[in-house]
Amino acid sequence: MADLNAQPLSGDPAARVLVAGASGFTGALAAELVWRHPRLRLVAATSRGDAGTPLARLYPRYRAQIELTELDLDRLEGIDAAIVAYPHGAAAPTVAALRAAGVLVVDLSADFRLRDAATYERWYGEHGAPQLFGAGVYGLTELYRDQLRGAELVATPGCYPTASVLALAPLAERGLLTGVSISAMQGTSGYGRSSDDLVHFSAMTENAFPYKTEGHRHRPEIEQELVALGSPTPVTFVPHLLPLDQGEMATCFARLAEPLDRDALTALYRGRYAGEPFVRVLDRPPNLRAVRETNECHIYVTAEEHGGAVAFAAIDNIWKGASGQGVQNLNLMLGLDETEGLV
Amino acid sequence: MADLNAQPLSGDPAARVLVAGASGFTGALAAELVWRHPRLRLVAATSRGDAGTPLARLYPRYRAQIELTELDLDRLEGIDAAIVAYPHGAAAPTVAALRAAGVLVVDLSADFRLRDAATYERWYGEHGAPQLFGAGVYGLTELYRDQLRGAELVATPGCYPTASVLALAPLAERGLLTGVSISAMQGTSGYGRSSDDLVHFSAMTENAFPYKTEGHRHRPEIEQELVALGSPTPVTFVPHLLPLDQGEMATCFARLAEPLDRDALTALYRGRYAGEPFVRVLDRPPNLRAVRETNECHIYVTAEEHGGAVAFAAIDNIWKGASGQGVQNLNLMLGLDETEGLV
Amino acid sequence: MADLNAQPLSGDPAARVLVAGASGFTGALAAELVWRHPRLRLVAATSRGDAGTPLARLYPRYRAQIELTELDLDRLEGIDAAIVAYPHGAAAPTVAALRAAGVLVVDLSADFRLRDAATYERWYGEHGAPQLFGAGVYGLTELYRDQLRGAELVATPGCYPTASVLALAPLAERGLLTGVSISAMQGTSGYGRSSDDLVHFSAMTENAFPYKTEGHRHRPEIEQELVALGSPTPVTFVPHLLPLDQGEMATCFARLAEPLDRDALTALYRGRYAGEPFVRVLDRPPNLRAVRETNECHIYVTAEEHGGAVAFAAIDNIWKGASGQGVQNLNLMLGLDETEGLV
Amino acid sequence: MADLNAQPLSGDPAARVLVAGASGFTGALAAELVWRHPRLRLVAATSRGDAGTPLARLYPRYRAQIELTELDLDRLEGIDAAIVAYPHGAAAPTVAALRAAGVLVVDLSADFRLRDAATYERWYGEHGAPQLFGAGVYGLTELYRDQLRGAELVATPGCYPTASVLALAPLAERGLLTGVSISAMQGTSGYGRSSDDLVHFSAMTENAFPYKTEGHRHRPEIEQELVALGSPTPVTFVPHLLPLDQGEMATCFARLAEPLDRDALTALYRGRYAGEPFVRVLDRPPNLRAVRETNECHIYVTAEEHGGAVAFAAIDNIWKGASGQGVQNLNLMLGLDETEGLV
């Protein structure tokens, strides 16, 4: 791998980036964000099923001028970094091959997010690269920024954990959380591009529903992070699908070890996120349109009469909830400014 | 008032019904449902602002052939019953006048829902007909059916309490509920017809957001009914507006006095709602399309690993959440079959 | 086949109807309409891919309580009529088998719509039952009502021809049409249930586009009918897909042999459609919401300053544009009132 | 007025721009585009009704950090240019006052688009600044670029004329057009922010309809430009409202003086628009998502069997159809690169 920071090529100081799995919603956005990025160069966007198709044919609103190709793991020379947008389970072997070739990897799948192997196996089955299990840094930037600088493998969090944990972190860090029920809502881009009766326009318009009510894979990820922050607490998590494309809301009902009024909660949140480039603590409830196609997370917190709190976080599920945060982390890995290419 | 049940006119056994406030979403639907009803006759549909306009001009999808007129409280002879679809606070004086003329009244506003006068004043201000406060039967049919038969004034519940209380009643009746957090979602018909930047199509499409996060008027109504059922418990309630027209989901996180597994919960719910014509306990999560333009309430309940339950209820907010339930109650008041005109 | 009209069984005077291809949008609606119909009995709803699945699982908003089964052409005894909702080309052999068994057939495909074999082959390829080609009555009820009474095979028109020809018939019948350009728009139910990137909610929301601009199969069908009505004229036809579920608008720019003002046009149209149970000539432009989930066709016509006319027709593409009209025709075939089960 | 080009202030080479009427959809976008523009500085955004409100409160997705103020025509010193987003008729007096103060003006209203006073009066009534009537350059950039450079008053075309004339210009310039029927479709942002029953989300979702079928103000504007291009021809124009926010499609049925095949048409169009920064001639029909929130116009043209052509143009109605094109023109007026701030 070229040592980007030590010796940029004159005339092309950009890191050379591969996006694997660029035909899906998050992979295509990752390719587009790399394409637009002033310090990154998109050298390949791969897809098994759509090789030979220009990316802009699949996603007419994107500007990246690149044809999808098949991934060739034997020809990685000159690649500095890769963003891998494969399904859970399928990502690990490719990530391992890329790392073996010295390529920095931002993985968008769940394969390197969990720290407990048994939990991984329960929810996802056998791991595809056990030698690397636990080797990734969890890419929730606002929590792990120091470890992300210079990291070589980053596991970008799921969209639901990103919103939920950002909504709860100020409470969890103080050990205040004693119980959480999360009602999360997401647009159909979170369901993936794979066509399905459920997300046919005719089925989804004028509709909304909860799904995976008996256990969503993102719940253990949320619990893992709340424990890491200092509040081991049971989490109830219910996701809903909404009739919109991009956008996600996490409405978090928090039981607290001690009551806090709205002003105290607001002060706690504003203090925690002061200086964060992508997190805004609002003085009114957030909405999805305001964060659409941005890497921002809009947070609002209020107190309940009976002593609890309700915290809301709104993100674009494929930006801050996937590819935007992936690029945010890649910036840190490469020693660039965290916001580069994202504002 | 004609004594409908004792002496129906030969040739017109239908009750003669007035709908007051028929230009709004719920009033217009009430007029339409009366129009279609085989045992009711729509004799007037009133509106101050739209008098002179055919109802079908405002709502082209409705079939009722009637022109909106101004309400004349001096000419109520021959009117058997009225459905009043006025704003909260404005309904009470009209309801009082109708009752004074011997007209049976189904009120769709909040004016007669609460049983505690101080609570009413806190949320809605001074009451417009204090002599009648508390005189209405709360029109959540599945809970108050016996009192509704032959009632003369019925206060139809709000859409959020209808869904939430139906979702929680089987637990509340057993005294099992020790805490509830409700994440409710509703389409823009619930916001009312009054135009507003928020519900302009351009503002609402691809959007969703929580609102009234510091206290929604429907929360005390939910608490009142849970107390009445036997579970005095604090309620946290957060409504969200969704980019769809008709439909409402109440996702209720319930803390329980004793753990129940999914089978026990399902058995409890199926037992409670067996025989109910409009409530279906599903074996999978509900969705809004399935209840749209029906008077049905679809319920699903599941257990959480840590001992709590999550109960879901889906309704059409202007049918079972307002006018459909209003007609359901009017059927009972008139001694008709509860489902008449609604299936 | 039971002779329905001569000797209805006491206790079950209903015709026994099979719906073949009931898992798609139009087939499922056909099954639902038969289910609700007071004089029809749904005895089977078939699907190859979804056999074993209850219809209501695929379409939760439908009420029909029936499990999809595989079609068995060897067991048709007791079946009076069938509605066939197969893809173009695939329908013909099944239709032939049903006819051979004496079953009345309403075909929703294009296989029996065209009267010219060469035109059929150009657009659809080889015909699957050439012995029956031309044997069907074209099921645009308002034009062919007399032939439809007692017909044994009816080819239900495509949704675009239904709207376009109804919009233009009063002009065409008088020989007034000298040229037509049709801009048609349709919701995603017209695209079919077969999942596809194009109709993924994330692709379709906030989108709209023309398609099949180099020739849509429905154009020759429209031309055939205009010729039959007396106005052989070139037709330009452009369909667009809109971000909605059910609904279709045909906006028809007509050049006229002689200028007619708006009053004359309106009088012509009102005269032509007087007494039609499902066609309404409006005094203002139609909209899709007003016809949604109805068998109605709403028409409006106006004059252009330079001598032409613009005629609009709005229908629900899977009701009047397919299954609703199919049942309308089946009513006529069975000697029932044309509107039965549809209002 | 500061002489921007001769003597930029060191440290602030940006032109100082006022946006009048910034609370509406187009005015707010104009303010946002000026805010983001590297060579413009937004010094004021005015609104009578919303003065005192931050722009971002009305439009949370915009980034401009500015509070709306009342326009004070007595304090224009230091203002180089203004974009006026007032209703038709109301703009003229303000434009005149701004011009009298030496301010360059981009007017987004219809007040200076028409060149014939009688036509203006027929469609809009008395003109508010007759001394300036005809003084503006018509701001369809691709047709009037030379006159726009250095112009002092520019009348930005309506959204429908922008799309329609761009779709037809290559034909009109050759004198090929002998008749045009335009079926245009637009999202609800084109209807304006003023709330109205028609654009309530509950009325518009799952709906679409033609409107102003007896004559739309944009038709004389289209005819004026086709004449100016060399093809005086009658135009039939029908607009439709679609259930989406931003986006507009003009589907133009063109009768031609001589037949052209698809290749000849494509060559003509590609030649005409070669080098245009914002016009792309596609090899397949355009769609609205691809141009949303861009200043691009996507065009496709095809031949009809009977000798005519169909030309399609897709734009974002408030970008290329209003404020984006306004900024494009302002760039030319100020001697900047035409694309600055728009890509």
mmCIF file of N, CA, C and O in Angstrom, chain C residues 236-299:
data_model
loop_
_atom_site.group_PDB
_atom_site.id
_atom_site.type_symbol
_atom_site.label_atom_id
_atom_site.label_comp_id
_atom_site.label_asym_id
_atom_site.label_seq_id
_atom_site.Cartn_x
_atom_site.Cartn_y
_atom_site.Cartn_z
ATOM 1 N N THR C 236 -50.432 8.947 -31.068
ATOM 2 C CA THR C 236 -49.162 8.997 -30.349
ATOM 3 C C THR C 236 -49.483 8.751 -28.894
ATOM 4 O O THR C 236 -50.378 9.391 -28.334
ATOM 5 N N PHE C 237 -48.759 7.818 -28.288
ATOM 6 C CA PHE C 237 -49.093 7.404 -26.931
ATOM 7 C C PHE C 237 -47.835 7.350 -26.073
ATOM 8 O O PHE C 237 -46.879 6.656 -26.420
ATOM 9 N N VAL C 238 -47.827 8.090 -24.985
ATOM 10 C CA VAL C 238 -46.681 8.068 -24.069
ATOM 11 C C VAL C 238 -47.181 7.809 -22.656
ATOM 12 O O VAL C 238 -47.933 8.613 -22.102
ATOM 13 N N PRO C 239 -46.781 6.681 -22.055
ATOM 14 C CA PRO C 239 -47.155 6.426 -20.669
ATOM 15 C C PRO C 239 -46.083 6.937 -19.704
ATOM 16 O O PRO C 239 -44.903 6.999 -20.049
ATOM 17 N N HIS C 240 -46.528 7.325 -18.521
ATOM 18 C CA HIS C 240 -45.616 7.755 -17.456
ATOM 19 C C HIS C 240 -45.938 6.966 -16.192
ATOM 20 O O HIS C 240 -47.104 6.637 -15.940
ATOM 21 N N LEU C 241 -44.925 6.714 -15.402
ATOM 22 C CA LEU C 241 -45.139 6.071 -14.110
ATOM 23 C C LEU C 241 -45.092 7.132 -13.015
ATOM 24 O O LEU C 241 -44.187 7.971 -12.996
ATOM 25 N N LEU C 242 -46.081 7.102 -12.123
ATOM 26 C CA LEU C 242 -46.177 8.109 -11.062
ATOM 27 C C LEU C 242 -45.976 7.471 -9.687
ATOM 28 O O LEU C 242 -46.244 6.283 -9.502
ATOM 29 N N PRO C 243 -45.562 8.278 -8.717
ATOM 30 C CA PRO C 243 -45.348 7.743 -7.360
ATOM 31 C C PRO C 243 -46.655 7.615 -6.579
ATOM 32 O O PRO C 243 -46.885 8.339 -5.612
ATOM 33 N N LEU C 244 -47.497 6.725 -7.022
ATOM 34 C CA LEU C 244 -48.723 6.384 -6.303
ATOM 35 C C LEU C 244 -49.041 4.945 -6.652
ATOM 36 O O LEU C 244 -48.435 4.359 -7.549
ATOM 37 N N ASP C 245 -49.980 4.373 -5.938
ATOM 38 C CA ASP C 245 -50.281 2.950 -6.069
ATOM 39 C C ASP C 245 -51.293 2.711 -7.188
ATOM 40 O O ASP C 245 -50.947 2.234 -8.281
ATOM 41 N N GLN C 246 -52.536 3.065 -6.956
ATOM 42 C CA GLN C 246 -53.599 2.789 -7.911
ATOM 43 C C GLN C 246 -54.136 4.095 -8.496
ATOM 44 O O GLN C 246 -54.489 5.007 -7.749
ATOM 45 N N GLY C 247 -54.250 4.142 -9.803
ATOM 46 C CA GLY C 247 -54.810 5.329 -10.439
ATOM 47 C C GLY C 247 -54.182 5.544 -11.792
ATOM 48 O O GLY C 247 -53.008 5.253 -11.992
ATOM 49 N N GLU C 248 -54.980 6.036 -12.714
ATOM 50 C CA GLU C 248 -54.494 6.256 -14.072
ATOM 51 C C GLU C 248 -55.225 7.430 -14.689
ATOM 52 O O GLU C 248 -56.447 7.544 -14.579
ATOM 53 N N MET C 249 -54.465 8.287 -15.341
ATOM 54 C CA MET C 249 -55.029 9.442 -16.032
ATOM 55 C C MET C 249 -54.615 9.358 -17.494
ATOM 56 O O MET C 249 -53.448 9.150 -17.794
ATOM 57 N N ALA C 250 -55.588 9.518 -18.372
ATOM 58 C CA ALA C 250 -55.272 9.663 -19.801
ATOM 59 C C ALA C 250 -55.605 11.098 -20.195
ATOM 60 O O ALA C 250 -56.767 11.508 -20.123
ATOM 61 N N THR C 251 -54.589 11.848 -20.570
ATOM 62 C CA THR C 251 -54.766 13.213 -21.054
ATOM 63 C C THR C 251 -54.611 13.159 -22.568
ATOM 64 O O THR C 251 -53.525 12.884 -23.075
ATOM 65 N N CYS C 252 -55.721 13.388 -23.277
ATOM 66 C CA CYS C 252 -55.766 13.133 -24.720
ATOM 67 C C CYS C 252 -55.908 14.453 -25.490
ATOM 68 O O CYS C 252 -56.934 15.135 -25.359
ATOM 69 N N PHE C 253 -54.908 14.786 -26.262
ATOM 70 C CA PHE C 253 -54.956 15.964 -27.122
ATOM 71 C C PHE C 253 -55.526 15.526 -28.467
ATOM 72 O O PHE C 253 -54.904 14.721 -29.169
ATOM 73 N N ALA C 254 -56.702 16.039 -28.788
ATOM 74 C CA ALA C 254 -57.392 15.583 -30.001
ATOM 75 C C ALA C 254 -57.432 16.695 -31.039
ATOM 76 O O ALA C 254 -57.831 17.818 -30.732
ATOM 77 N N ARG C 255 -57.028 16.358 -32.234
ATOM 78 C CA ARG C 255 -57.253 17.271 -33.353
ATOM 79 C C ARG C 255 -58.608 16.880 -33.964
ATOM 80 O O ARG C 255 -58.929 15.699 -34.063
ATOM 81 N N LEU C 256 -59.364 17.890 -34.345
ATOM 82 C CA LEU C 256 -60.747 17.643 -34.755
ATOM 83 C C LEU C 256 -60.981 18.040 -36.217
ATOM 84 O O LEU C 256 -60.373 18.989 -36.715
ATOM 85 N N ALA C 257 -61.869 17.322 -36.857
ATOM 86 C CA ALA C 257 -62.224 17.635 -38.243
ATOM 87 C C ALA C 257 -62.936 18.982 -38.347
ATOM 88 O O ALA C 257 -62.872 19.653 -39.380
ATOM 89 N N GLU C 258 -63.629 19.360 -37.308
ATOM 90 C CA GLU C 258 -64.275 20.673 -37.274
ATOM 91 C C GLU C 258 -64.208 21.178 -35.834
ATOM 92 O O GLU C 258 -64.281 20.401 -34.897
ATOM 93 N N PRO C 259 -64.062 22.482 -35.660
ATOM 94 C CA PRO C 259 -63.931 22.995 -34.294
ATOM 95 C C PRO C 259 -65.243 22.878 -33.519
ATOM 96 O O PRO C 259 -66.320 23.070 -34.071
ATOM 97 N N LEU C 260 -65.116 22.539 -32.249
ATOM 98 C CA LEU C 260 -66.281 22.485 -31.353
ATOM 99 C C LEU C 260 -65.930 23.301 -30.120
ATOM 100 O O LEU C 260 -64.818 23.198 -29.608
ATOM 101 N N ASP C 261 -66.870 24.085 -29.636
ATOM 102 C CA ASP C 261 -66.547 24.820 -28.413
ATOM 103 C C ASP C 261 -66.833 23.932 -27.204
ATOM 104 O O ASP C 261 -67.357 22.820 -27.324
ATOM 105 N N ARG C 262 -66.478 24.459 -26.056
ATOM 106 C CA ARG C 262 -66.554 23.650 -24.855
ATOM 107 C C ARG C 262 -67.972 23.177 -24.578
ATOM 108 O O ARG C 262 -68.184 22.020 -24.190
ATOM 109 N N ASP C 263 -68.947 24.033 -24.789
ATOM 110 C CA ASP C 263 -70.326 23.625 -24.529
ATOM 111 C C ASP C 263 -70.756 22.497 -25.456
ATOM 112 O O ASP C 263 -71.416 21.540 -25.031
ATOM 113 N N ALA C 264 -70.392 22.615 -26.717
ATOM 114 C CA ALA C 264 -70.760 21.564 -27.675
ATOM 115 C C ALA C 264 -70.078 20.251 -27.308
ATOM 116 O O ALA C 264 -70.681 19.168 -27.386
ATOM 117 N N LEU C 265 -68.815 20.351 -26.919
ATOM 118 C CA LEU C 265 -68.097 19.137 -26.508
ATOM 119 C C LEU C 265 -68.765 18.509 -25.289
ATOM 120 O O LEU C 265 -68.996 17.295 -25.238
ATOM 121 N N THR C 266 -69.061 19.334 -24.309
ATOM 122 C CA THR C 266 -69.675 18.811 -23.096
ATOM 123 C C THR C 266 -71.013 18.152 -23.406
ATOM 124 O O THR C 266 -71.320 17.057 -22.893
ATOM 125 N N ALA C 267 -71.797 18.798 -24.252
ATOM 126 C CA ALA C 267 -73.109 18.233 -24.603
ATOM 127 C C ALA C 267 -72.941 16.885 -25.306
ATOM 128 O O ALA C 267 -73.667 15.925 -25.031
ATOM 129 N N LEU C 268 -71.969 16.831 -26.205
ATOM 130 C CA LEU C 268 -71.706 15.579 -26.911
ATOM 131 C C LEU C 268 -71.365 14.457 -25.930
ATOM 132 O O LEU C 268 -71.899 13.340 -26.001
ATOM 133 N N TYR C 269 -70.481 14.765 -24.988
ATOM 134 C CA TYR C 269 -70.044 13.750 -24.032
ATOM 135 C C TYR C 269 -71.171 13.356 -23.072
ATOM 136 O O TYR C 269 -71.366 12.183 -22.773
ATOM 137 N N ARG C 270 -71.888 14.349 -22.596
ATOM 138 C CA ARG C 270 -72.968 14.021 -21.654
ATOM 139 C C ARG C 270 -74.033 13.173 -22.351
ATOM 140 O O ARG C 270 -74.584 12.244 -21.760
ATOM 141 N N GLY C 271 -74.298 13.499 -23.585
ATOM 142 C CA GLY C 271 -75.271 12.704 -24.329
ATOM 143 C C GLY C 271 -74.797 11.266 -24.495
ATOM 144 O O GLY C 271 -75.550 10.313 -24.279
ATOM 145 N N ARG C 272 -73.533 11.136 -24.860
ATOM 146 C CA ARG C 272 -73.008 9.793 -25.115
ATOM 147 C C ARG C 272 -73.039 8.912 -23.882
ATOM 148 O O ARG C 272 -73.335 7.710 -23.958
ATOM 149 N N TYR C 273 -72.724 9.495 -22.748
ATOM 150 C CA TYR C 273 -72.578 8.673 -21.544
ATOM 151 C C TYR C 273 -73.777 8.754 -20.597
ATOM 152 O O TYR C 273 -73.717 8.247 -19.468
ATOM 153 N N ALA C 274 -74.841 9.366 -21.057
ATOM 154 C CA ALA C 274 -76.046 9.425 -20.216
ATOM 155 C C ALA C 274 -76.493 8.005 -19.881
ATOM 156 O O ALA C 274 -76.583 7.145 -20.756
ATOM 157 N N GLY C 275 -76.751 7.752 -18.636
ATOM 158 C CA GLY C 275 -77.241 6.448 -18.233
ATOM 159 C C GLY C 275 -76.171 5.416 -17.972
ATOM 160 O O GLY C 275 -76.470 4.330 -17.475
ATOM 161 N N GLU C 276 -74.928 5.728 -18.313
ATOM 162 C CA GLU C 276 -73.866 4.763 -18.017
ATOM 163 C C GLU C 276 -73.645 4.700 -16.505
ATOM 164 O O GLU C 276 -73.416 5.727 -15.867
ATOM 165 N N PRO C 277 -73.674 3.503 -15.924
ATOM 166 C CA PRO C 277 -73.582 3.447 -14.459
ATOM 167 C C PRO C 277 -72.201 3.807 -13.918
ATOM 168 O O PRO C 277 -72.091 4.243 -12.775
ATOM 169 N N PHE C 278 -71.153 3.635 -14.720
ATOM 170 C CA PHE C 278 -69.805 3.847 -14.182
ATOM 171 C C PHE C 278 -69.058 5.022 -14.811
ATOM 172 O O PHE C 278 -67.916 5.279 -14.443
ATOM 173 N N VAL C 279 -69.661 5.682 -15.774
ATOM 174 C CA VAL C 279 -68.975 6.810 -16.409
ATOM 175 C C VAL C 279 -69.626 8.113 -15.964
ATOM 176 O O VAL C 279 -70.837 8.273 -16.067
ATOM 177 N N ARG C 280 -68.812 9.023 -15.471
ATOM 178 C CA ARG C 280 -69.340 10.339 -15.080
ATOM 179 C C ARG C 280 -68.616 11.420 -15.871
ATOM 180 O O ARG C 280 -67.386 11.484 -15.852
ATOM 181 N N VAL C 281 -69.357 12.239 -16.556
ATOM 182 C CA VAL C 281 -68.777 13.385 -17.262
ATOM 183 C C VAL C 281 -68.819 14.573 -16.302
ATOM 184 O O VAL C 281 -69.899 15.040 -15.933
ATOM 185 N N LEU C 282 -67.652 15.012 -15.874
ATOM 186 C CA LEU C 282 -67.561 16.041 -14.842
ATOM 187 C C LEU C 282 -67.585 17.437 -15.445
ATOM 188 O O LEU C 282 -67.375 17.625 -16.648
ATOM 189 N N ASP C 283 -67.799 18.421 -14.578
ATOM 190 C CA ASP C 283 -67.722 19.810 -15.027
ATOM 191 C C ASP C 283 -66.404 20.464 -14.592
ATOM 192 O O ASP C 283 -66.279 21.681 -14.605
ATOM 193 N N ARG C 284 -65.446 19.660 -14.219
ATOM 194 C CA ARG C 284 -64.103 20.136 -13.858
ATOM 195 C C ARG C 284 -63.146 18.965 -14.040
ATOM 196 O O ARG C 284 -63.591 17.818 -14.117
ATOM 197 N N PRO C 285 -61.841 19.226 -14.105
ATOM 198 C CA PRO C 285 -60.915 18.123 -14.375
ATOM 199 C C PRO C 285 -60.984 17.025 -13.312
ATOM 200 O O PRO C 285 -61.232 17.323 -12.134
ATOM 201 N N PRO C 286 -60.807 15.802 -13.705
ATOM 202 C CA PRO C 286 -60.897 14.686 -12.753
ATOM 203 C C PRO C 286 -59.622 14.584 -11.914
ATOM 204 O O PRO C 286 -58.608 15.204 -12.218
ATOM 205 N N ASN C 287 -59.704 13.806 -10.851
ATOM 206 C CA ASN C 287 -58.502 13.499 -10.074
ATOM 207 C C ASN C 287 -58.524 12.031 -9.692
ATOM 208 O O ASN C 287 -59.575 11.391 -9.662
ATOM 209 N N LEU C 288 -57.347 11.507 -9.395
ATOM 210 C CA LEU C 288 -57.235 10.062 -9.209
ATOM 211 C C LEU C 288 -57.842 9.577 -7.898
ATOM 212 O O LEU C 288 -58.357 8.462 -7.826
ATOM 213 N N ARG C 289 -57.788 10.413 -6.858
ATOM 214 C CA ARG C 289 -58.329 9.979 -5.571
ATOM 215 C C ARG C 289 -59.824 9.686 -5.658
ATOM 216 O O ARG C 289 -60.344 8.823 -4.939
ATOM 217 N N ALA C 290 -60.514 10.425 -6.521
ATOM 218 C CA ALA C 290 -61.969 10.271 -6.588
ATOM 219 C C ALA C 290 -62.380 8.940 -7.199
ATOM 220 O O ALA C 290 -63.509 8.489 -6.991
ATOM 221 N N VAL C 291 -61.522 8.307 -7.959
ATOM 222 C CA VAL C 291 -61.891 7.028 -8.586
ATOM 223 C C VAL C 291 -61.194 5.833 -7.943
ATOM 224 O O VAL C 291 -61.476 4.684 -8.294
ATOM 225 N N ARG C 292 -60.290 6.101 -7.035
ATOM 226 C CA ARG C 292 -59.525 5.022 -6.412
ATOM 227 C C ARG C 292 -60.432 3.999 -5.737
ATOM 228 O O ARG C 292 -61.325 4.338 -4.977
ATOM 229 N N GLU C 293 -60.169 2.761 -6.048
ATOM 230 C CA GLU C 293 -60.960 1.653 -5.505
ATOM 231 C C GLU C 293 -62.442 1.776 -5.843
ATOM 232 O O GLU C 293 -63.307 1.433 -5.035
ATOM 233 N N THR C 294 -62.689 2.267 -7.043
ATOM 234 C CA THR C 294 -64.039 2.258 -7.606
ATOM 235 C C THR C 294 -63.911 1.756 -9.045
ATOM 236 O O THR C 294 -62.832 1.736 -9.616
ATOM 237 N N ASN C 295 -65.058 1.410 -9.607
ATOM 238 C CA ASN C 295 -65.073 1.004 -11.022
ATOM 239 C C ASN C 295 -65.447 2.179 -11.930
ATOM 240 O O ASN C 295 -65.781 1.985 -13.085
ATOM 241 N N GLU C 296 -65.356 3.383 -11.399
ATOM 242 C CA GLU C 296 -65.804 4.545 -12.163
ATOM 243 C C GLU C 296 -64.741 5.057 -13.131
ATOM 244 O O GLU C 296 -63.539 4.871 -12.931
ATOM 245 N N CYS C 297 -65.229 5.704 -14.168
ATOM 246 C CA CYS C 297 -64.373 6.451 -15.078
ATOM 247 C C CYS C 297 -64.885 7.892 -15.078
ATOM 248 O O CYS C 297 -66.038 8.138 -15.420
ATOM 249 N N HIS C 298 -64.029 8.811 -14.672
ATOM 250 C CA HIS C 298 -64.401 10.224 -14.639
ATOM 251 C C HIS C 298 -63.795 10.930 -15.847
ATOM 252 O O HIS C 298 -62.587 10.843 -16.074
ATOM 253 N N ILE C 299 -64.644 11.601 -16.584
ATOM 254 C CA ILE C 299 -64.230 12.207 -17.846
ATOM 255 C C ILE C 299 -64.476 13.699 -17.814
ATOM 256 O O ILE C 299 -65.463 14.181 -17.243
#
